[in-house]
Tab-separated table of C-alpha atoms in Angstrom:
chain	number	residue	atom	x	y	z
A	1	MET	CA	-18.065	41.993	82.895
A	2	PRO	CA	-21.096	40.485	84.635
A	3	MET	CA	-24.096	39.757	82.447
A	4	PRO	CA	-27.148	41.956	83.023
A	5	ALA	CA	-30.262	40.420	84.532
A	6	PRO	CA	-32.832	38.897	82.141
A	7	GLY	CA	-35.157	41.521	80.701
A	8	SER	CA	-32.838	44.427	81.432
A	9	VAL	CA	-31.759	45.070	77.814
A	10	ARG	CA	-35.151	46.242	76.717
A	11	TRP	CA	-36.944	48.905	74.709
A	12	VAL	CA	-37.132	52.255	76.484
A	13	LYS	CA	-38.790	55.518	75.541
A	14	ALA	CA	-36.629	58.295	74.179
A	15	THR	CA	-37.200	61.778	72.812
A	16	LEU	CA	-35.609	63.575	69.904
A	17	VAL	CA	-34.163	66.727	71.514
A	18	GLY	CA	-32.019	68.027	68.688
A	19	SER	CA	-30.861	67.397	65.156
A	20	ARG	CA	-28.543	68.750	62.485
A	21	THR	CA	-27.905	67.984	58.865
A	22	GLU	CA	-24.338	66.807	58.360
A	23	VAL	CA	-24.498	66.653	54.560
A	24	PRO	CA	-27.649	66.479	52.379
A	25	GLY	CA	-29.406	63.202	53.146
A	26	THR	CA	-27.445	62.546	56.323
A	27	ARG	CA	-28.797	63.730	59.656
A	28	THR	CA	-27.533	63.553	63.220
A	29	LEU	CA	-30.241	62.908	65.789
A	30	VAL	CA	-29.716	63.955	69.406
A	31	ILE	CA	-31.717	61.576	71.577
A	32	ASP	CA	-32.456	61.732	75.278
A	33	SER	CA	-33.687	58.882	77.410
A	34	GLU	CA	-33.842	58.574	81.185
A	35	ASP	CA	-33.363	54.828	81.117
A	36	PHE	CA	-30.553	54.455	78.616
A	37	THR	CA	-27.231	53.130	79.919
A	38	PRO	CA	-24.285	55.339	78.885
A	39	ALA	CA	-22.406	53.739	76.009
A	40	LEU	CA	-18.831	52.848	75.076
A	41	ALA	CA	-17.256	54.239	71.903
A	42	GLY	CA	-18.209	52.089	68.930
A	43	GLN	CA	-21.423	50.631	70.315
A	44	HIS	CA	-24.755	50.852	68.573
A	45	VAL	CA	-28.434	51.162	69.459
A	46	ASP	CA	-31.586	49.666	68.021
A	47	ILE	CA	-34.305	52.183	67.085
A	48	ARG	CA	-37.906	51.067	66.743
A	49	LEU	CA	-40.715	52.867	64.949
A	50	THR	CA	-44.405	52.040	65.304
A	51	ALA	CA	-46.998	52.859	62.653
A	52	GLU	CA	-50.569	53.730	63.640
A	53	ASP	CA	-51.739	50.226	62.773
A	54	GLY	CA	-49.250	48.769	65.221
A	55	TYR	CA	-46.715	47.647	62.609
A	56	THR	CA	-43.166	48.047	63.901
A	57	ALA	CA	-39.791	48.262	62.213
A	58	GLN	CA	-36.415	48.291	63.924
A	59	ARG	CA	-32.852	48.891	62.764
A	60	SER	CA	-29.437	49.348	64.367
A	61	TYR	CA	-27.465	52.603	64.267
A	62	SER	CA	-23.967	53.279	65.543
A	63	LEU	CA	-23.562	55.956	68.161
A	64	ALA	CA	-21.667	59.022	66.987
A	65	SER	CA	-21.379	60.730	70.366
A	66	PRO	CA	-18.461	60.107	72.719
A	67	ALA	CA	-18.644	57.371	75.367
A	68	GLY	CA	-20.989	58.161	78.200
A	69	ALA	CA	-22.716	61.037	76.411
A	70	LYS	CA	-26.191	61.879	77.580
A	71	PRO	CA	-28.142	62.745	75.435
A	72	PHE	CA	-26.497	60.521	72.838
A	73	GLU	CA	-26.269	61.024	69.080
A	74	ILE	CA	-26.647	58.824	66.028
A	75	THR	CA	-25.941	59.868	62.435
A	76	VAL	CA	-28.310	58.379	59.878
A	77	ASP	CA	-27.805	58.132	56.133
A	78	ARG	CA	-31.012	58.071	54.095
A	79	LEU	CA	-30.975	54.858	52.018
A	80	PRO	CA	-32.946	55.054	48.741
A	81	ASP	CA	-35.000	51.913	49.466
A	82	GLY	CA	-34.832	52.243	53.210
A	83	GLU	CA	-37.791	51.628	55.453
A	84	VAL	CA	-36.557	53.319	58.628
A	85	SER	CA	-33.805	55.706	57.509
A	86	PRO	CA	-36.057	57.968	55.374
A	87	TYR	CA	-38.266	58.526	58.427
A	88	LEU	CA	-35.326	59.309	60.691
A	89	VAL	CA	-33.773	61.698	58.164
A	90	ASP	CA	-36.919	63.417	56.835
A	91	GLY	CA	-39.799	62.658	59.191
A	92	VAL	CA	-39.030	62.612	62.900
A	93	GLU	CA	-39.207	66.058	64.528
A	94	ILE	CA	-37.891	67.577	67.745
A	95	GLY	CA	-40.139	66.500	70.581
A	96	ASP	CA	-41.201	63.249	68.893
A	97	MET	CA	-40.722	60.003	70.747
A	98	LEU	CA	-38.725	56.977	69.660
A	99	GLU	CA	-38.068	53.621	71.235
A	100	VAL	CA	-34.437	52.667	71.736
A	101	ARG	CA	-32.661	49.553	72.964
A	102	GLY	CA	-29.029	49.129	73.918
A	103	PRO	CA	-26.236	50.065	73.880
A	104	ILE	CA	-25.049	46.915	72.174
A	105	GLY	CA	-21.753	45.279	71.297
A	106	LEU	CA	-18.472	44.896	73.119
A	107	TRP	CA	-16.262	43.890	70.202
A	108	PHE	CA	-16.079	46.940	67.947
A	109	VAL	CA	-15.246	49.225	70.844
A	110	TRP	CA	-12.361	51.553	71.771
A	111	ARG	CA	-11.586	52.313	75.394
A	112	PRO	CA	-9.239	55.063	76.673
A	113	VAL	CA	-7.210	52.409	78.513
A	114	GLN	CA	-5.930	51.233	75.116
A	115	VAL	CA	-2.473	52.770	74.661
A	116	GLU	CA	-1.578	51.258	71.283
A	117	PRO	CA	-1.774	53.302	68.054
A	118	ILE	CA	-5.189	53.136	66.412
A	119	THR	CA	-5.892	52.947	62.688
A	120	LEU	CA	-9.459	53.827	61.757
A	121	ILE	CA	-10.589	53.072	58.193
A	122	ALA	CA	-14.011	54.384	57.178
A	123	GLY	CA	-16.052	53.935	54.027
A	124	GLY	CA	-18.814	56.562	53.702
A	125	SER	CA	-21.174	56.486	56.680
A	126	GLY	CA	-18.919	53.845	58.240
A	127	VAL	CA	-17.209	56.846	59.810
A	128	VAL	CA	-19.969	57.107	62.439
A	129	PRO	CA	-18.738	54.625	65.093
A	130	LEU	CA	-15.153	55.713	64.410
A	131	MET	CA	-16.209	59.314	65.124
A	132	SER	CA	-17.482	58.131	68.487
A	133	MET	CA	-14.010	56.724	69.154
A	134	ILE	CA	-12.310	59.939	68.043
A	135	ARG	CA	-14.603	62.102	70.171
A	136	THR	CA	-14.048	59.798	73.132
A	137	ARG	CA	-10.257	60.005	72.712
A	138	GLN	CA	-10.558	63.796	72.516
A	139	ALA	CA	-12.631	64.029	75.692
A	140	ALA	CA	-10.496	61.534	77.622
A	141	GLN	CA	-7.211	63.282	76.779
A	142	THR	CA	-5.512	59.884	76.958
A	143	GLY	CA	-4.783	56.964	74.664
A	144	GLY	CA	-2.584	56.193	71.668
A	145	ASP	CA	-2.222	58.123	68.419
A	146	PHE	CA	-5.122	57.869	65.967
A	147	ARG	CA	-5.047	57.851	62.182
A	148	LEU	CA	-8.310	58.079	60.268
A	149	LEU	CA	-8.382	56.972	56.646
A	150	TYR	CA	-11.752	58.207	55.430
A	151	SER	CA	-12.922	57.059	52.029
A	152	THR	CA	-15.760	59.180	50.696
A	153	ARG	CA	-17.112	59.900	47.233
A	154	MET	CA	-16.708	63.670	47.109
A	155	PRO	CA	-16.407	66.729	49.374
A	156	GLU	CA	-20.223	67.120	49.453
A	157	ARG	CA	-20.455	63.694	51.116
A	158	PHE	CA	-17.724	64.351	53.702
A	159	ILE	CA	-19.524	63.822	57.007
A	160	TYR	CA	-18.064	65.683	60.035
A	161	GLY	CA	-15.642	67.402	57.634
A	162	GLN	CA	-15.165	70.621	59.571
A	163	GLU	CA	-14.712	68.907	62.927
A	164	LEU	CA	-12.235	66.375	61.562
A	165	MET	CA	-10.144	68.936	59.701
A	166	THR	CA	-9.990	71.179	62.756
A	167	LEU	CA	-8.948	68.274	64.960
A	168	ASP	CA	-6.317	67.256	62.425
A	169	ALA	CA	-4.855	70.760	62.571
A	170	GLU	CA	-5.006	71.141	66.356
A	171	ALA	CA	-4.501	67.713	67.949
A	172	ASP	CA	-1.082	66.124	67.756
A	173	TRP	CA	-2.513	62.622	68.474
A	174	PHE	CA	-4.861	62.740	65.457
A	175	THR	CA	-4.122	62.587	61.732
A	176	LEU	CA	-6.796	62.707	59.030
A	177	HIS	CA	-6.374	61.286	55.522
A	178	THR	CA	-9.333	61.919	53.251
A	179	LEU	CA	-9.498	59.615	50.258
A	180	TYR	CA	-11.965	60.759	47.625
A	181	THR	CA	-13.227	58.070	45.304
A	182	ARG	CA	-15.240	59.949	42.631
A	183	GLN	CA	-14.437	63.632	42.789
A	184	ALA	CA	-11.586	65.335	44.605
A	185	PRO	CA	-10.911	69.038	45.144
A	186	PRO	CA	-8.363	70.460	42.649
A	187	SER	CA	-5.866	70.917	45.510
A	188	ASP	CA	-5.899	67.196	46.306
A	189	ALA	CA	-2.630	65.674	45.066
A	190	ARG	CA	-3.923	62.113	45.362
A	191	GLY	CA	-6.867	62.691	43.040
A	192	ALA	CA	-10.046	60.619	43.121
A	193	HIS	CA	-9.862	56.840	43.063
A	194	ARG	CA	-10.891	53.861	45.178
A	195	LEU	CA	-8.879	53.161	48.295
A	196	ASN	CA	-6.085	50.792	47.300
A	197	ALA	CA	-3.059	48.967	48.697
A	198	ASP	CA	-0.787	51.977	48.135
A	199	ASP	CA	-3.070	54.131	50.286
A	200	LEU	CA	-2.987	51.571	53.089
A	201	ARG	CA	0.766	51.140	52.839
A	202	ASP	CA	1.420	54.892	52.843
A	203	LEU	CA	-1.146	56.043	55.355
A	204	ALA	CA	-2.006	53.313	57.874
A	205	PHE	CA	0.315	52.477	60.755
A	206	ALA	CA	2.758	49.801	59.566
A	207	PRO	CA	2.163	46.222	60.811
A	208	GLU	CA	5.145	46.324	63.165
A	209	MET	CA	3.592	49.269	65.043
A	210	GLY	CA	1.066	46.874	66.543
A	211	SER	CA	-1.886	49.178	66.018
A	212	SER	CA	-5.430	48.030	66.552
A	213	ILE	CA	-7.349	48.518	63.326
A	214	TYR	CA	-11.056	49.297	63.080
A	215	VAL	CA	-12.651	49.108	59.634
A	216	CYS	CA	-16.255	50.180	59.060
A	217	GLY	CA	-18.393	50.711	55.987
A	218	PRO	CA	-20.321	48.843	53.308
A	219	THR	CA	-19.393	45.189	53.071
A	220	PRO	CA	-17.565	45.304	49.702
A	221	PHE	CA	-15.382	48.143	51.028
A	222	VAL	CA	-14.598	46.320	54.260
A	223	GLU	CA	-13.866	43.111	52.377
A	224	VAL	CA	-11.294	44.768	50.094
A	225	VAL	CA	-9.657	46.683	52.945
A	226	ALA	CA	-9.446	43.668	55.263
A	227	ASP	CA	-8.065	41.408	52.531
A	228	THR	CA	-5.448	44.015	51.622
A	229	LEU	CA	-4.431	44.448	55.250
A	230	MET	CA	-3.930	40.667	55.475
A	231	GLN	CA	-1.796	40.662	52.344
A	232	MET	CA	0.309	43.461	53.816
A	233	GLY	CA	1.074	41.306	56.829
A	234	HIS	CA	-1.189	42.841	59.441
A	235	ASP	CA	-2.201	40.523	62.275
A	236	PRO	CA	-5.842	39.437	61.650
A	237	ALA	CA	-6.441	39.398	65.397
A	238	LYS	CA	-5.857	43.145	65.437
A	239	VAL	CA	-8.393	43.898	62.705
A	240	ARG	CA	-11.975	44.504	63.807
A	241	THR	CA	-14.613	44.993	61.185
A	242	GLU	CA	-18.113	46.378	61.272
A	243	ARG	CA	-19.977	45.915	58.064
A	244	PHE	CA	-23.053	47.853	57.101
A	245	GLY	CA	-25.243	45.278	55.448
A	246	ALA	CA	-28.259	46.069	53.360
A	247	SER	CA	-30.358	47.376	56.238
A	248	GLY	CA	-32.315	50.627	55.853
B	1	MET	CA	-49.437	51.181	74.513
B	2	GLY	CA	-50.725	54.265	72.681
B	3	PHE	CA	-47.314	55.094	71.281
B	4	PHE	CA	-46.604	55.563	67.635
B	5	SER	CA	-44.201	57.418	65.374
B	6	PRO	CA	-46.169	60.219	63.691
B	7	GLY	CA	-46.096	59.867	59.922
B	8	PHE	CA	-44.332	56.499	59.819
B	9	ARG	CA	-45.968	54.048	57.454
B	10	GLY	CA	-43.584	51.194	56.846
B	11	ARG	CA	-43.373	48.844	53.895
B	12	GLU	CA	-46.171	46.692	52.510
B	13	HIS	CA	-46.184	43.856	54.959
B	14	ALA	CA	-47.942	40.524	54.708
B	15	ASP	CA	-48.039	38.587	57.912
B	16	ASP	CA	-47.600	34.981	56.896
B	17	GLY	CA	-45.945	33.936	60.114
B	18	ARG	CA	-42.549	33.235	58.609
B	19	ILE	CA	-40.889	36.436	59.828
B	20	PRO	CA	-40.008	36.388	63.554
B	21	PRO	CA	-40.779	39.406	65.762
B	22	GLY	CA	-38.659	42.499	65.064
B	23	GLN	CA	-37.390	41.158	61.726
B	24	TYR	CA	-37.841	42.437	58.186
B	25	LEU	CA	-37.687	40.646	54.862
B	26	GLU	CA	-34.339	40.969	53.095
B	27	HIS	CA	-33.822	39.836	49.516
B	28	GLY	CA	-30.039	40.255	49.494
B	29	PHE	CA	-27.583	38.369	51.667
B	30	PRO	CA	-25.693	40.823	53.902
B	31	VAL	CA	-22.254	39.923	55.209
B	32	LEU	CA	-21.608	40.838	58.816
B	33	SER	CA	-18.372	39.359	60.165
B	34	ALA	CA	-16.295	40.587	63.097
B	35	GLY	CA	-12.976	40.365	61.348
B	36	PRO	CA	-11.272	39.571	58.030
B	37	THR	CA	-12.665	36.776	55.843
B	38	GLN	CA	-10.913	33.432	56.283
B	39	ARG	CA	-9.686	31.755	53.117
B	40	VAL	CA	-9.191	28.016	53.452
B	41	ALA	CA	-8.794	25.517	50.608
B	42	THR	CA	-10.779	22.294	50.854
B	43	THR	CA	-7.480	20.413	50.414
B	44	ASP	CA	-6.299	21.915	53.722
B	45	TRP	CA	-9.652	21.715	55.499
B	46	THR	CA	-10.349	19.430	58.468
B	47	PHE	CA	-13.180	19.137	60.956
B	48	THR	CA	-12.475	17.862	64.478
B	49	LEU	CA	-15.025	16.630	66.972
B	50	THR	CA	-13.750	16.627	70.570
B	51	THR	CA	-15.794	14.862	73.233
B	52	GLU	CA	-15.981	15.924	76.867
B	53	THR	CA	-13.210	13.427	77.698
B	54	GLY	CA	-10.862	15.023	75.165
B	55	GLU	CA	-11.207	12.188	72.649
B	56	LYS	CA	-10.837	13.541	69.102
B	57	HIS	CA	-12.223	12.437	65.749
B	58	SER	CA	-11.275	14.219	62.533
B	59	TRP	CA	-12.505	14.304	58.974
B	60	THR	CA	-10.864	15.630	55.834
B	61	TRP	CA	-13.099	17.362	53.292
B	62	ASP	CA	-13.565	14.179	51.290
B	63	GLU	CA	-14.210	12.094	54.397
B	64	MET	CA	-16.869	14.564	55.478
B	65	ILE	CA	-18.590	14.545	52.071
B	66	ALA	CA	-18.583	10.732	52.216
B	67	LEU	CA	-20.761	10.911	55.348
B	68	GLY	CA	-23.574	12.012	53.065
B	69	VAL	CA	-24.681	15.451	51.851
B	70	GLU	CA	-28.349	16.426	51.794
B	71	ASP	CA	-30.354	19.383	50.471
B	72	ILE	CA	-31.686	21.972	52.899
B	73	HIS	CA	-34.336	24.581	52.063
B	74	THR	CA	-34.813	27.006	54.905
B	75	ASP	CA	-35.322	30.551	56.208
B	76	ILE	CA	-32.500	32.347	58.028
B	77	HIS	CA	-32.695	35.137	60.603
B	78	CYS	CA	-29.960	37.581	61.558
B	79	VAL	CA	-29.871	39.354	64.900
B	80	THR	CA	-29.401	42.648	63.020
B	81	SER	CA	-33.088	42.230	62.069
B	82	TRP	CA	-33.030	40.886	58.537
B	83	SER	CA	-34.620	37.586	57.589
B	84	LYS	CA	-34.027	35.829	54.290
B	85	LEU	CA	-36.578	33.257	53.217
B	86	ASP	CA	-36.280	30.206	50.999
B	87	THR	CA	-32.519	29.752	51.019
B	88	ASP	CA	-30.993	26.591	49.571
B	89	TRP	CA	-28.016	24.829	51.070
B	90	LYS	CA	-26.266	21.462	50.922
B	91	GLY	CA	-24.828	19.989	54.097
B	92	VAL	CA	-23.926	17.028	56.274
B	93	PRO	CA	-26.231	16.570	59.281
B	94	ILE	CA	-24.461	16.927	62.635
B	95	GLU	CA	-25.820	13.501	63.641
B	96	LYS	CA	-23.465	11.912	61.108
B	97	PHE	CA	-20.426	13.239	62.975
B	98	LEU	CA	-21.682	11.859	66.291
B	99	ASP	CA	-22.642	8.453	64.892
B	100	GLY	CA	-20.981	5.696	66.917
B	101	ILE	CA	-19.232	8.104	69.281
B	102	GLU	CA	-19.765	7.873	73.029
B	103	TYR	CA	-20.494	11.106	74.796
B	104	SER	CA	-22.490	12.406	77.719
B	105	SER	CA	-22.504	16.178	77.091
B	106	GLU	CA	-25.482	18.427	76.566
B	107	TYR	CA	-23.616	21.454	75.261
B	108	SER	CA	-21.097	22.248	72.584
B	109	MET	CA	-18.798	24.970	71.291
B	110	ALA	CA	-18.326	25.372	67.558
B	111	HIS	CA	-14.852	26.550	66.497
B	112	SER	CA	-13.808	28.239	63.286
B	113	TYR	CA	-10.683	29.030	61.336
B	114	GLY	CA	-9.602	32.458	62.586
B	115	GLY	CA	-10.733	31.848	66.168
B	116	TYR	CA	-14.483	32.502	66.080
B	117	THR	CA	-16.530	30.449	68.508
B	118	THR	CA	-20.191	30.058	69.326
B	119	ASN	CA	-21.922	27.823	71.860
B	120	VAL	CA	-24.905	25.665	70.878
B	121	PRO	CA	-26.730	23.102	73.064
B	122	LEU	CA	-26.715	19.637	71.493
B	123	ASP	CA	-30.514	19.656	71.527
B	124	ASP	CA	-30.286	22.453	68.963
B	125	LEU	CA	-27.853	20.520	66.752
B	126	LEU	CA	-29.526	17.131	66.556
B	127	GLY	CA	-32.839	15.860	65.248
B	128	GLY	CA	-32.485	17.352	61.778
B	129	LYS	CA	-31.839	20.880	63.052
B	130	ALA	CA	-28.224	21.480	62.027
B	131	TRP	CA	-25.594	20.694	59.426
B	132	VAL	CA	-22.070	21.424	58.377
B	133	ALA	CA	-23.059	23.226	55.175
B	134	VAL	CA	-20.862	22.832	52.104
B	135	GLY	CA	-22.988	24.432	49.413
B	136	TYR	CA	-25.215	27.472	48.966
B	137	ASP	CA	-27.615	28.324	46.156
B	138	GLY	CA	-26.334	25.695	43.757
B	139	GLY	CA	-22.609	26.249	44.225
B	140	PRO	CA	-19.826	26.347	46.817
B	141	ILE	CA	-20.323	28.729	49.738
B	142	PRO	CA	-18.492	32.020	48.990
B	143	ALA	CA	-15.697	32.737	51.482
B	144	GLU	CA	-17.382	35.902	52.825
B	145	HIS	CA	-20.472	33.816	53.604
B	146	GLY	CA	-18.410	31.278	55.507
B	147	GLY	CA	-17.137	28.934	52.816
B	148	PRO	CA	-15.860	26.355	52.187
B	149	ALA	CA	-17.944	25.068	55.137
B	150	ARG	CA	-19.986	26.722	57.826
B	151	LEU	CA	-22.223	25.475	60.576
B	152	LEU	CA	-25.885	25.850	59.634
B	153	VAL	CA	-28.393	26.114	62.504
B	154	PRO	CA	-31.258	28.018	60.876
B	155	HIS	CA	-33.707	27.924	63.783
B	156	LEU	CA	-31.351	30.142	65.843
B	157	TYR	CA	-30.043	33.623	64.969
B	158	PHE	CA	-27.487	33.256	62.239
B	159	TRP	CA	-24.448	34.193	64.353
B	160	LYS	CA	-24.772	30.633	65.693
B	161	SER	CA	-24.168	29.306	62.166
B	162	ALA	CA	-20.417	29.653	62.567
B	163	LYS	CA	-18.610	30.624	59.376
B	164	TRP	CA	-15.449	28.727	58.454
B	165	VAL	CA	-16.308	26.041	61.019
B	166	ASN	CA	-13.530	23.552	61.709
B	167	GLY	CA	-14.619	21.782	64.862
B	168	LEU	CA	-17.125	21.054	67.558
B	169	THR	CA	-16.146	20.560	71.196
B	170	LEU	CA	-18.659	18.885	73.482
B	171	MET	CA	-19.068	20.456	76.925
B	172	GLN	CA	-20.719	19.486	80.189
B	173	GLN	CA	-21.944	23.002	80.803
B	174	ASP	CA	-22.811	25.983	78.642
B	175	GLU	CA	-19.988	28.481	78.052
B	176	PRO	CA	-20.209	31.710	76.062
B	177	GLY	CA	-18.612	31.861	72.628
B	178	PHE	CA	-17.398	35.003	70.860
B	179	TRP	CA	-20.564	37.069	70.415
B	180	GLU	CA	-22.005	35.623	73.621
B	181	GLN	CA	-19.081	37.224	75.458
B	182	ASN	CA	-19.630	40.474	73.581
B	183	GLY	CA	-23.225	41.261	74.460
B	184	TYR	CA	-25.264	38.614	72.669
B	185	ASN	CA	-27.632	36.008	74.064
B	186	MET	CA	-26.438	32.554	75.122
B	187	HIS	CA	-29.239	30.829	73.227
B	188	GLY	CA	-30.449	33.016	70.351
B	189	ASP	CA	-33.997	31.911	69.494
B	190	PRO	CA	-35.425	34.453	66.993
B	191	TRP	CA	-39.024	33.495	67.845
B	192	ARG	CA	-38.416	34.601	71.435
B	193	GLU	CA	-36.219	37.538	70.353
B	194	GLU	CA	-33.285	36.228	72.354
B	195	ARG	CA	-30.892	38.774	70.862
B	196	TYR	CA	-28.770	40.218	73.643
B	197	TRP	CA	-27.664	39.696	77.214
B	198	GLY	CA	-30.627	40.303	79.428
B	199	SER	CA	-33.079	39.704	76.550
């Protein structure tokens, strides 16, 4: 892939054209920009805010929309001590302008030309870039089978719940496993507990299947999952991780 | 410019010139690696310097420590926008590895256990600018932060400070390492916001 010319990955103006609340405190923003290059599944964008005194703050957010979507979507979780996320979740209104830069990253990406099985492992809002991959696979109607292991605290925190459950029921290439960590519905046989080695052994594609594995979420979650996958004999070269650090 | 985000205030911010453009002050130490954490014992660890002619020189952990470890107090800047000030490290200056070795290269590629690579011009590694770090904050470097040893090049974005470093290969011309092939800048100077391709 040829490198873009100097100065071409730059801040461009964008407008908030839509939004919806996924779960309380988590909001999807629909953003339109004339100058934004269509993205690949799994990429992220930088968003920059400017205060009246000229102070700026920027953070990165994974794209939730499928590859190539225009307008594109991000899903933002409000962090308690966040500087940017509270504004994006509670402040910015339809019609307001934002500055965006990207899309960025070629590593944590899924492309429809990949035919191998795909294991997606999400911790909380780590599901966002994986949702982009799932939506891309859905739109492309081609690619390997997908399994999503989604670790979330409780049903009230289950982002994209309806869409994922419907897809699980209707698409034969997609299987959803929801792993509640604090509170599970009474019908859930697994009960609520942290994702562990048994979950990975039972639910992820086995190492010999040669699946590509994408893990995304808070760092401690990713660390435990990646270590466990290594102990189970998965090839480290097939494990891609995206860790949400302490940025807000 | 005349553009601003209505209602956005931002944190209390003192401009003391230590935070590069587009960065914010972070008190924690986020971990952002592309793959699983490498776990290497110092008893198994080696560092190999390869010159542009293919000549190799290697050090075991103890041989490296014997080159001389110094204290480093510095600020670090991540391309994901966080900056952490006043961090304390211990490390061996890169100059010590090149002492007495003949070479004519201007560029280098750092290699790590697990396959990570990043390219750094020699100008950015010499003159007191870079170390193989062996300690952080009074103790060994935790594995998720790149221990037992990582490259430390604090004046560039921290992806250049290769975790789990195990070698340096000298090159005649600049070649892209891992992140440089995946959308990130060949050089990575935070003061010029050299974050991405085309930055």
